[in-house]
XYZ file of C-alpha atoms in Angstrom:
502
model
C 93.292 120.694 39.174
C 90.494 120.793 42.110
C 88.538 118.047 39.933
C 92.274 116.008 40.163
C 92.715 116.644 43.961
C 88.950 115.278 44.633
C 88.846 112.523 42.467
C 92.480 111.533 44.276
C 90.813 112.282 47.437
C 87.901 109.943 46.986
C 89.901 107.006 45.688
C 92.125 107.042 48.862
C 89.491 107.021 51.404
C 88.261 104.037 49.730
C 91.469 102.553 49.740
C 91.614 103.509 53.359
C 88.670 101.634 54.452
C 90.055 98.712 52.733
C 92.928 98.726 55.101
C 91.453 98.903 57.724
C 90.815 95.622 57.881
C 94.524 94.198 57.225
C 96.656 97.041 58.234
C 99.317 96.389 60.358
C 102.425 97.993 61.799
C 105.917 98.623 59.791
C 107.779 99.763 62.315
C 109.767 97.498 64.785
C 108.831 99.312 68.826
C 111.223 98.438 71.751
C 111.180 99.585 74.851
C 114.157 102.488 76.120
C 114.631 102.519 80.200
C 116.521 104.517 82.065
C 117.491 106.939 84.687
C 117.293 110.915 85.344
C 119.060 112.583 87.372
C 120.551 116.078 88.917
C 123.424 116.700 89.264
C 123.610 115.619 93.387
C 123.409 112.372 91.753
C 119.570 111.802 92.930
C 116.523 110.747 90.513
C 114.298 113.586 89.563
C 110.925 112.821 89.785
C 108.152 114.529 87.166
C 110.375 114.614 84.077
C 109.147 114.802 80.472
C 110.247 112.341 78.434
C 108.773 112.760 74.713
C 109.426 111.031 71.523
C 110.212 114.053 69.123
C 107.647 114.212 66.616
C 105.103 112.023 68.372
C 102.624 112.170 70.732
C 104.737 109.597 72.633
C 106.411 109.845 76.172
C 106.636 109.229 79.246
C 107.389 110.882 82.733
C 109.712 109.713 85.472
C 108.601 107.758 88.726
C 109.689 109.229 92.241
C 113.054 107.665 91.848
C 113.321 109.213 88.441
C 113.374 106.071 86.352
C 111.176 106.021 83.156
C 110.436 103.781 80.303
C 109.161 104.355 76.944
C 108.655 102.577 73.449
C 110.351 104.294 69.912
C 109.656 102.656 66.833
C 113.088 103.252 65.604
C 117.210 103.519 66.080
C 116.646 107.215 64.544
C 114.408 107.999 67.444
C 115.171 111.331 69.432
C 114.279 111.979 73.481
C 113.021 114.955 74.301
C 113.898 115.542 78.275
C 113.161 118.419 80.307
C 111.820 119.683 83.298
C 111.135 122.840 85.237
C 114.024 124.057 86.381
C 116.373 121.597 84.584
C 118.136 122.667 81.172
C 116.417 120.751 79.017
C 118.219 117.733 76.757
C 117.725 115.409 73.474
C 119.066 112.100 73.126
C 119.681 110.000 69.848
C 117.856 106.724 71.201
C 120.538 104.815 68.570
C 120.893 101.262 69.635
C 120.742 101.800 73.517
C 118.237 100.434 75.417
C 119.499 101.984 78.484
C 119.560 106.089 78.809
C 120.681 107.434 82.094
C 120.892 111.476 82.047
C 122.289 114.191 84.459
C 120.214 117.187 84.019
C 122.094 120.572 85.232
C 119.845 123.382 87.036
C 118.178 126.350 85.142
C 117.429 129.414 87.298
C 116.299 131.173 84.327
C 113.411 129.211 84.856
C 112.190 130.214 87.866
C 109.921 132.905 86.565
C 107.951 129.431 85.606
C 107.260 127.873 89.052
C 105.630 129.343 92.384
C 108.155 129.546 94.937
C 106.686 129.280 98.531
C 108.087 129.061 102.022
C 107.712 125.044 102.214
C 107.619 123.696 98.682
C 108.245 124.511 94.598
C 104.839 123.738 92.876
C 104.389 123.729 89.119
C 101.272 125.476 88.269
C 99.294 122.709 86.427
C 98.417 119.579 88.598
C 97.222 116.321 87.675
C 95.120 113.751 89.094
C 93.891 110.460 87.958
C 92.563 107.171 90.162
C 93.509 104.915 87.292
C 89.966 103.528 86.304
C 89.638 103.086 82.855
C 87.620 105.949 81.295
C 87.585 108.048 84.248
C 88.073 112.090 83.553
C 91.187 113.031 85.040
C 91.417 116.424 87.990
C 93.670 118.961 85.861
C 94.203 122.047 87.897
C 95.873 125.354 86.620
C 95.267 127.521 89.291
C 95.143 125.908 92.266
C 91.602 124.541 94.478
C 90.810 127.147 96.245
C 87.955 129.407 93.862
C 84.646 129.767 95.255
C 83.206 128.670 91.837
C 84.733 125.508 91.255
C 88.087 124.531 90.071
C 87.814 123.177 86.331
C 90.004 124.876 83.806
C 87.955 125.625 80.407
C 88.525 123.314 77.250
C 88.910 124.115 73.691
C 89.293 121.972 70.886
C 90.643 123.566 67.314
C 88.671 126.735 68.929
C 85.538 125.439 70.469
C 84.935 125.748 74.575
C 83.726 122.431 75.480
C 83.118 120.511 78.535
C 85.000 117.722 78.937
C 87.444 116.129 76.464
C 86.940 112.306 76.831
C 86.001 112.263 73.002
C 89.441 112.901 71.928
C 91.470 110.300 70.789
C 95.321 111.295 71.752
C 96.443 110.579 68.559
C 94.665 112.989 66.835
C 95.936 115.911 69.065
C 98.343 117.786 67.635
C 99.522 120.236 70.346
C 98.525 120.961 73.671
C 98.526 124.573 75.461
C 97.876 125.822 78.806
C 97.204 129.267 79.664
C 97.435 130.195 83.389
C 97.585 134.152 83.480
C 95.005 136.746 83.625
C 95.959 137.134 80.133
C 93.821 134.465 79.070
C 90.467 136.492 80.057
C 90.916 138.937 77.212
C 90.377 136.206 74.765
C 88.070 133.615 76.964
C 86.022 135.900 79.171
C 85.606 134.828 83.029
C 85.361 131.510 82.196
C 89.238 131.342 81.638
C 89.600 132.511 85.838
C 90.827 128.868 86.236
C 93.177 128.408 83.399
C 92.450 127.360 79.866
C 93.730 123.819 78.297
C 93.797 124.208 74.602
C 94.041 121.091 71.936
C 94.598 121.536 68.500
C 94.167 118.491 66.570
C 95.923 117.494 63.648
C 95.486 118.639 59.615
C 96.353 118.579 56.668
C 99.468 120.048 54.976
C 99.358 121.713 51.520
C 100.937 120.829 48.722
C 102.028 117.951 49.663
C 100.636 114.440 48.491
C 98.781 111.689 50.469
C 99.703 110.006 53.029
C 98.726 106.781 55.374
C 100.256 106.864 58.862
C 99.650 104.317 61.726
C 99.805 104.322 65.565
C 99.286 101.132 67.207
C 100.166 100.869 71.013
C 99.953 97.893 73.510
C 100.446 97.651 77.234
C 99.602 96.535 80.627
C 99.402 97.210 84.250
C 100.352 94.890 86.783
C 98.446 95.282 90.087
C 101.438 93.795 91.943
C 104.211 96.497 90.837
C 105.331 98.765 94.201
C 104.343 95.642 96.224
C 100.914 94.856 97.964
C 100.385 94.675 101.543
C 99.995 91.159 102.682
C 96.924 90.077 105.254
C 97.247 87.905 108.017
C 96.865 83.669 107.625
C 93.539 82.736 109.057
C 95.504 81.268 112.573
C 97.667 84.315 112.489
C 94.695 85.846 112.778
C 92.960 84.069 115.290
C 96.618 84.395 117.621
C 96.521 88.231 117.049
C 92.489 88.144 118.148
C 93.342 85.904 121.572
C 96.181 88.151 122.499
C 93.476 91.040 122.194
C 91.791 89.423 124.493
C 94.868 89.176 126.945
C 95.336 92.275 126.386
C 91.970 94.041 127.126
C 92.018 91.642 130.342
C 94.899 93.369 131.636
C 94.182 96.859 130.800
C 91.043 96.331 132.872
C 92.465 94.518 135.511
C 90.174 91.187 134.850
C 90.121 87.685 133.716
C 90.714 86.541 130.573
C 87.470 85.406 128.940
C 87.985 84.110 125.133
C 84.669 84.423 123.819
C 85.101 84.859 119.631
C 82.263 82.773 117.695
C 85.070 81.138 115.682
C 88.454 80.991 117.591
C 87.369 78.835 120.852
C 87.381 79.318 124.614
C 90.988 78.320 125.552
C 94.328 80.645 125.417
C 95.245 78.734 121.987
C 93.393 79.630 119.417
C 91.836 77.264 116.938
C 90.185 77.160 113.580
C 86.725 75.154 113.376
C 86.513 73.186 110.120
C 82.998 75.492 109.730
C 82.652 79.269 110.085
C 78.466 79.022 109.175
C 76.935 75.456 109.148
C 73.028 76.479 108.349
C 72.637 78.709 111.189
C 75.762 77.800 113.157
C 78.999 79.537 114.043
C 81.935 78.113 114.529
C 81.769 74.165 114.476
C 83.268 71.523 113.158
C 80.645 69.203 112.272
C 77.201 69.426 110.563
C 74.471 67.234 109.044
C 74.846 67.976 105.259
C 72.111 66.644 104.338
C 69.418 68.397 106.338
C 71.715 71.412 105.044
C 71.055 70.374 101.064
C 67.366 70.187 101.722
C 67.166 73.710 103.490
C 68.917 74.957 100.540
C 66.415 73.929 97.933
C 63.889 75.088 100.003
C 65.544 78.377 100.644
C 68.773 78.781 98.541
C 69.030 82.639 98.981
C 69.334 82.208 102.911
C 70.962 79.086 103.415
C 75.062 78.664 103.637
C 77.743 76.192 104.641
C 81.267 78.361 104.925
C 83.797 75.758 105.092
C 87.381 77.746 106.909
C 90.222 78.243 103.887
C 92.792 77.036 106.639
C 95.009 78.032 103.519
C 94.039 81.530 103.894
C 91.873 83.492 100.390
C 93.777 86.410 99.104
C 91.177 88.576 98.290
C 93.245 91.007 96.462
C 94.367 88.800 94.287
C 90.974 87.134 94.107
C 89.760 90.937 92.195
C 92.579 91.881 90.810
C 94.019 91.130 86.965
C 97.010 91.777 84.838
C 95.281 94.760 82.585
C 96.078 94.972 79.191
C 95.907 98.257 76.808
C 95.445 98.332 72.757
C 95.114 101.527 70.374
C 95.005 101.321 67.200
C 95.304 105.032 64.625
C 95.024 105.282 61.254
C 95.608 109.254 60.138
C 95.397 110.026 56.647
C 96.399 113.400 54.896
C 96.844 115.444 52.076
C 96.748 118.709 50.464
C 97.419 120.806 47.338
C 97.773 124.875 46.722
C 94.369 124.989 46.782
C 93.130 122.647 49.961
C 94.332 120.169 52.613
C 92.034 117.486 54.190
C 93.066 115.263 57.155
C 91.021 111.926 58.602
C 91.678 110.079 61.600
C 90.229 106.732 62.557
C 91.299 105.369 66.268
C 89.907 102.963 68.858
C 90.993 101.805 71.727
C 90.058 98.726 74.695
C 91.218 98.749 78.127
C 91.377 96.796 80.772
C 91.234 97.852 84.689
C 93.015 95.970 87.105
C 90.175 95.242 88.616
C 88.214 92.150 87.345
C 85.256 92.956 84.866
C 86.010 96.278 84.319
C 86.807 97.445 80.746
C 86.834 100.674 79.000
C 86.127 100.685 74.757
C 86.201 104.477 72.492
C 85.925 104.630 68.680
C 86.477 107.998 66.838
C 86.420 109.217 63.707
C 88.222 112.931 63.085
C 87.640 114.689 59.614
C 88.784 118.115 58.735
C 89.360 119.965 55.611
C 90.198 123.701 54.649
C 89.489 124.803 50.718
C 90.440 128.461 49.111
C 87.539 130.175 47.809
C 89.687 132.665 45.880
C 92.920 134.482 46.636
C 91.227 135.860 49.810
C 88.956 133.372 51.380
C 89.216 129.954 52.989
C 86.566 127.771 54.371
C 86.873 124.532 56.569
C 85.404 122.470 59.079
C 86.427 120.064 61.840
C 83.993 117.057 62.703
C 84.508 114.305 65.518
C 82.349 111.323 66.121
C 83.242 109.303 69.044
C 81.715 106.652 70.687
C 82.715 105.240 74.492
C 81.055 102.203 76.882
C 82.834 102.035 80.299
C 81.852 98.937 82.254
C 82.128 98.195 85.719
C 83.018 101.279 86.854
C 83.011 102.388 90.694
C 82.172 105.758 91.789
C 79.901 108.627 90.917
C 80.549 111.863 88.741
C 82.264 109.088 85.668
C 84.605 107.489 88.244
C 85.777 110.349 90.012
C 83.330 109.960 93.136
C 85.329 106.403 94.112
C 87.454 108.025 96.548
C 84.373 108.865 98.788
C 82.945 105.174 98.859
C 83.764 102.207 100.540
C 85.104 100.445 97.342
C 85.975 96.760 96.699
C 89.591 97.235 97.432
C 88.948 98.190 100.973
C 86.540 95.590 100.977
C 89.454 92.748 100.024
C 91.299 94.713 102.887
C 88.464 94.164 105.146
C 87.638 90.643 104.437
C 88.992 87.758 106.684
C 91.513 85.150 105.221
C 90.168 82.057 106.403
C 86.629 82.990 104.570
C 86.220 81.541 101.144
C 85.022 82.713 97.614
C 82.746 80.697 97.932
C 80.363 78.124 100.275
C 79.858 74.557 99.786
C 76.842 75.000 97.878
C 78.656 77.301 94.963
C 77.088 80.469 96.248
C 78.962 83.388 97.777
C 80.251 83.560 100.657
C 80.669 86.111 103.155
C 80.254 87.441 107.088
C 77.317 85.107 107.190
C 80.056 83.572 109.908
C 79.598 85.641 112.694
C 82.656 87.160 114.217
C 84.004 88.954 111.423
C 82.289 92.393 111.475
C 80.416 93.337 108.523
C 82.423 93.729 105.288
C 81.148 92.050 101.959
C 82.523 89.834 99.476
C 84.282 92.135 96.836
C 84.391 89.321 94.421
C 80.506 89.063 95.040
C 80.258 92.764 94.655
C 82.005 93.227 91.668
C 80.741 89.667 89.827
C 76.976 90.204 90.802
C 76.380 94.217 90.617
C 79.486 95.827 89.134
C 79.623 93.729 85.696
C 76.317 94.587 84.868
C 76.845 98.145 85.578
C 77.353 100.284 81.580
C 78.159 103.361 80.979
C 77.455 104.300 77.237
C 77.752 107.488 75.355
C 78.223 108.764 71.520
C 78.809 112.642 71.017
C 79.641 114.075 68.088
C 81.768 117.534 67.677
C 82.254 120.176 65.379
C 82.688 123.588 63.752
C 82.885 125.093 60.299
C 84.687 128.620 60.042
C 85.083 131.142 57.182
C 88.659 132.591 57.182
C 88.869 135.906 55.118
C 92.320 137.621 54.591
C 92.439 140.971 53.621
C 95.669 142.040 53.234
C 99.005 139.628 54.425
C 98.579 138.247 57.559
C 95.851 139.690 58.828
C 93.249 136.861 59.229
C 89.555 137.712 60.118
C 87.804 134.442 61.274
C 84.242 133.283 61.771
C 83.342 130.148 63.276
C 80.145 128.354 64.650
C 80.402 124.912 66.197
C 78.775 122.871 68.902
C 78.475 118.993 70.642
C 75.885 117.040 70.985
C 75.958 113.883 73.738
C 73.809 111.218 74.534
C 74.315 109.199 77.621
C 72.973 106.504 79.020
C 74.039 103.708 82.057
C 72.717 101.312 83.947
C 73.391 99.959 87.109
C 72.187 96.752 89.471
C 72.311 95.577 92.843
C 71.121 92.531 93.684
C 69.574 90.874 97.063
C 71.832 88.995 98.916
C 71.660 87.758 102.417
C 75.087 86.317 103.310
C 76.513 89.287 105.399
C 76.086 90.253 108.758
C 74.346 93.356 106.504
C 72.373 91.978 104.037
C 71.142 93.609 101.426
C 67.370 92.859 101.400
C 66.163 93.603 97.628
C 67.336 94.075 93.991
C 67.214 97.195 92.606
C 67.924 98.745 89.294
């Protein structure tokens, strides 16, 4: 019967691989929207909303609206929230759910109840880059020894869990008491998150599953602040002027490189005319020569009167594909389970993207009446590009990044100069921000971050009498990492940036 169950193995693997190429989804998504709410009528932010049986859900916005994709009219919503009484909805054929959850006080033994505030104990924090680690927090942020909860995958402490592909997990636990200590040592005084990734089932035959997902984020959703026109601009910098005049009790003296010397502001038809501020003339052609000569130090900024949204100049409609394939089996004697996912992302910013590929294997056998052996084995393999910010993304929030820039930069300065190069606060008058279009085109696209780590254990399982399990099991990660990352001389700001590095 073993030779059977291998032989059957082997033959669907192959047959796996050969699907990979043409399999596509059977089942028909749609997308379910709706409302949660308490009882006082108001939306309930924070929600769980989960696709029984999936890994699939959602959580509500601040006004406690949601949205999530089922693959069926069978599907069933699992809602709940700390102190709420939880709920599950029959999707059927309603694309609209609205739900009134009642308070649970029972529940209050699960919260931490202070004199300002309820706080759930596990806190999340992500600055939406693509392939950034997320902050998770158990415990809090105050321990002298840093804040990170342990990890462990099917058993195994490891260090971060950016390998996993979330279709493989199975369930997720978190463990915030003391408790936890007695099984994890001191390195469970923050909390422990444990994953246990799919298997498996005995006696029961093969079978093929897919997962396929696809999304987007729009940049634009909430609303984006909107920058002054170029001559809004210039107005709002003469009545500065005005201003300062009469704080100080003098004259008004209009002295901006770009805006003119009378109380109505103008735009010239040049910000930067080789070497000149402000003017509406130039001779182009002794221009064209000095940039042959010198093309890395010589500009002509013509004004965009119409005004250069720079937000929208680095920003994109992001999209989001995963595709699963999970295949399974057992018998009395063994179960086996392999998982095959990738997944490309797309930032909102321009020319950043975010690619994983894994491949999950596990497999537990009987060796007699009394013994089982197994193993779990991950190979993953990720390549983040364009990414801002130390520490894998999370250091963005301490750098000047190319969102304030767009912020930062003038309207009535272009993308680019006359002569197809960058432009930038070349034109005097401006301050010193850069071109985030420049920064992101020039250094960020070049900037990689690679890595391919592979994870695993095996264990021996011996059972001496019912239900009492002794287990051995050894297992470790390896990683290999590598990035690079350019800047590039440029000497079109009022800060230039005098030599390339790498």
């Amino acid at each position: 019967m073993k030779n059977n169950f291998y032989q059957s193995l082997r033959g669907f693997l192959l047959l796996a691989i050969v699907m990979l190429g043409s399999f596509s989804s059977f089942a028909q998504d749609r997308k379910v929207t709706g409302k949660v709410s308490g009882t006082d009528s108001q939306g309930i932010p924070g929600v769980s909303i989960l696709v029984k049986g999936t890994n699939t859900g959602a959580t509500t916005d601040v006004n406690g609206a949601f949205s999530v994709t089922v693959k069926s009219a069978t599907a069933v919503l699992n809602i709940s929230a700390v102190g709420y009484k939880s709920q599950s909805i029959t999707v059927g054929s309603q694309s609209s759910i609205n739900v009134t959850l009642a308070e649970d006080n029972s529940q209050l033994d699960e919260v931490i109840v202070t004199g300002y505030s309820v706080t759930n104990n596990v806190t999340l924090i992500t600055n939406g880059q693509p392939g950034t680690n997320s902050i998770i927090r158990v415990r809090g942020f105050g321990a002298f020894g840093g804040n990170e909860p342990l990890y462990v995958v099917d058993g195994v402490p490891v260090g971060t869990t950016d390998f996993l592909s979330p279709d493989d997990i199975e369930s997720t636990t978190v463990l915030k008491d003391a408790a936890a200590a007695s099984i994890y040592g001191a390195r469970a005084a923050n909390g422990v998150i444990v994953y246990t990734t799919k298997r498996g089932a005995r006696n029961k035959g093969i079978t093929v599953t897919y997962d396929g997902l696809y999304g987007g984020t729009d940049p634009n959703v909430g609303g984006v602040a909107k920058m002054l026109t170029p001559q809004e601009q210039a107005d709002w910098t003469h009545v500065a002027y005005r201003n300062n005049a009469a704080a100080n009790g003098t004259a008004v003296g209009y002295t901006h490189p770009q805006y003119g010397t009378s109380a109505q502001a103008t735009l010239p038809t040049y910000l930067h005319f080789n070497g000149a501020n402000g003017v509406n003339s130039g001779d182009l052609a002794a221009a064209q020569a000095a940039f042959a000569s010198n093309p890395l130090n010589t500009f002509v900024i013509k004004t965009n009167k119409a005004g250069t949204n720079w937000y929208d100049e680095i920003t994109r409609f992001g999209t989001t594909m995963r595709h699963s394939l999970g295949i399974q089996g057992g018998t009395d004697k063994g179960r086996f389970y392999l998982g095959l996912s990738g997944q490309e992302q797309q930032g909102i910013l321009i020319e950043n993207d975010f690619k994983r590929y894994s491949a999950r294997f596990n497999s537990e056998f009987d060796l007699g009446k009394k013994v089982r052996v197994g193993e779990n084995i991950q190979m993953t393999y990720r390549s983040v590009r364009g990414q801002a910010g130390g520490n894998n993304g999370l250091g963005v929030a301490a750098d000047e990044s190319v969102i304030l820039s767009a912020y930062r930069m003038p309207t009535a300065i272009p993308v680019y100069d006359e002569f197809g190069s960058f432009a930038s606060t070349k034109a005097a008058g401006f301050n010193n921000p850069r071109n985030p279009v420049r920064q992101i085109m020039r250094n960020n696209s070049n900037d990689n971050n690679y890595n391919a780590s592979a994870f695993g254990n095996v264990y021996v399982e011996y059972e001496p009498i019912k239900d009492l399990i002794i287990k051995s099991s050894v297992g470790g990660q390896y990683a290999g990492y590598a990035y690079k990352d350019y800047n590039y001389r440029y000497l079109g700001d009022s800060e230039p940036e005098a030599s390339n590095s790498f």
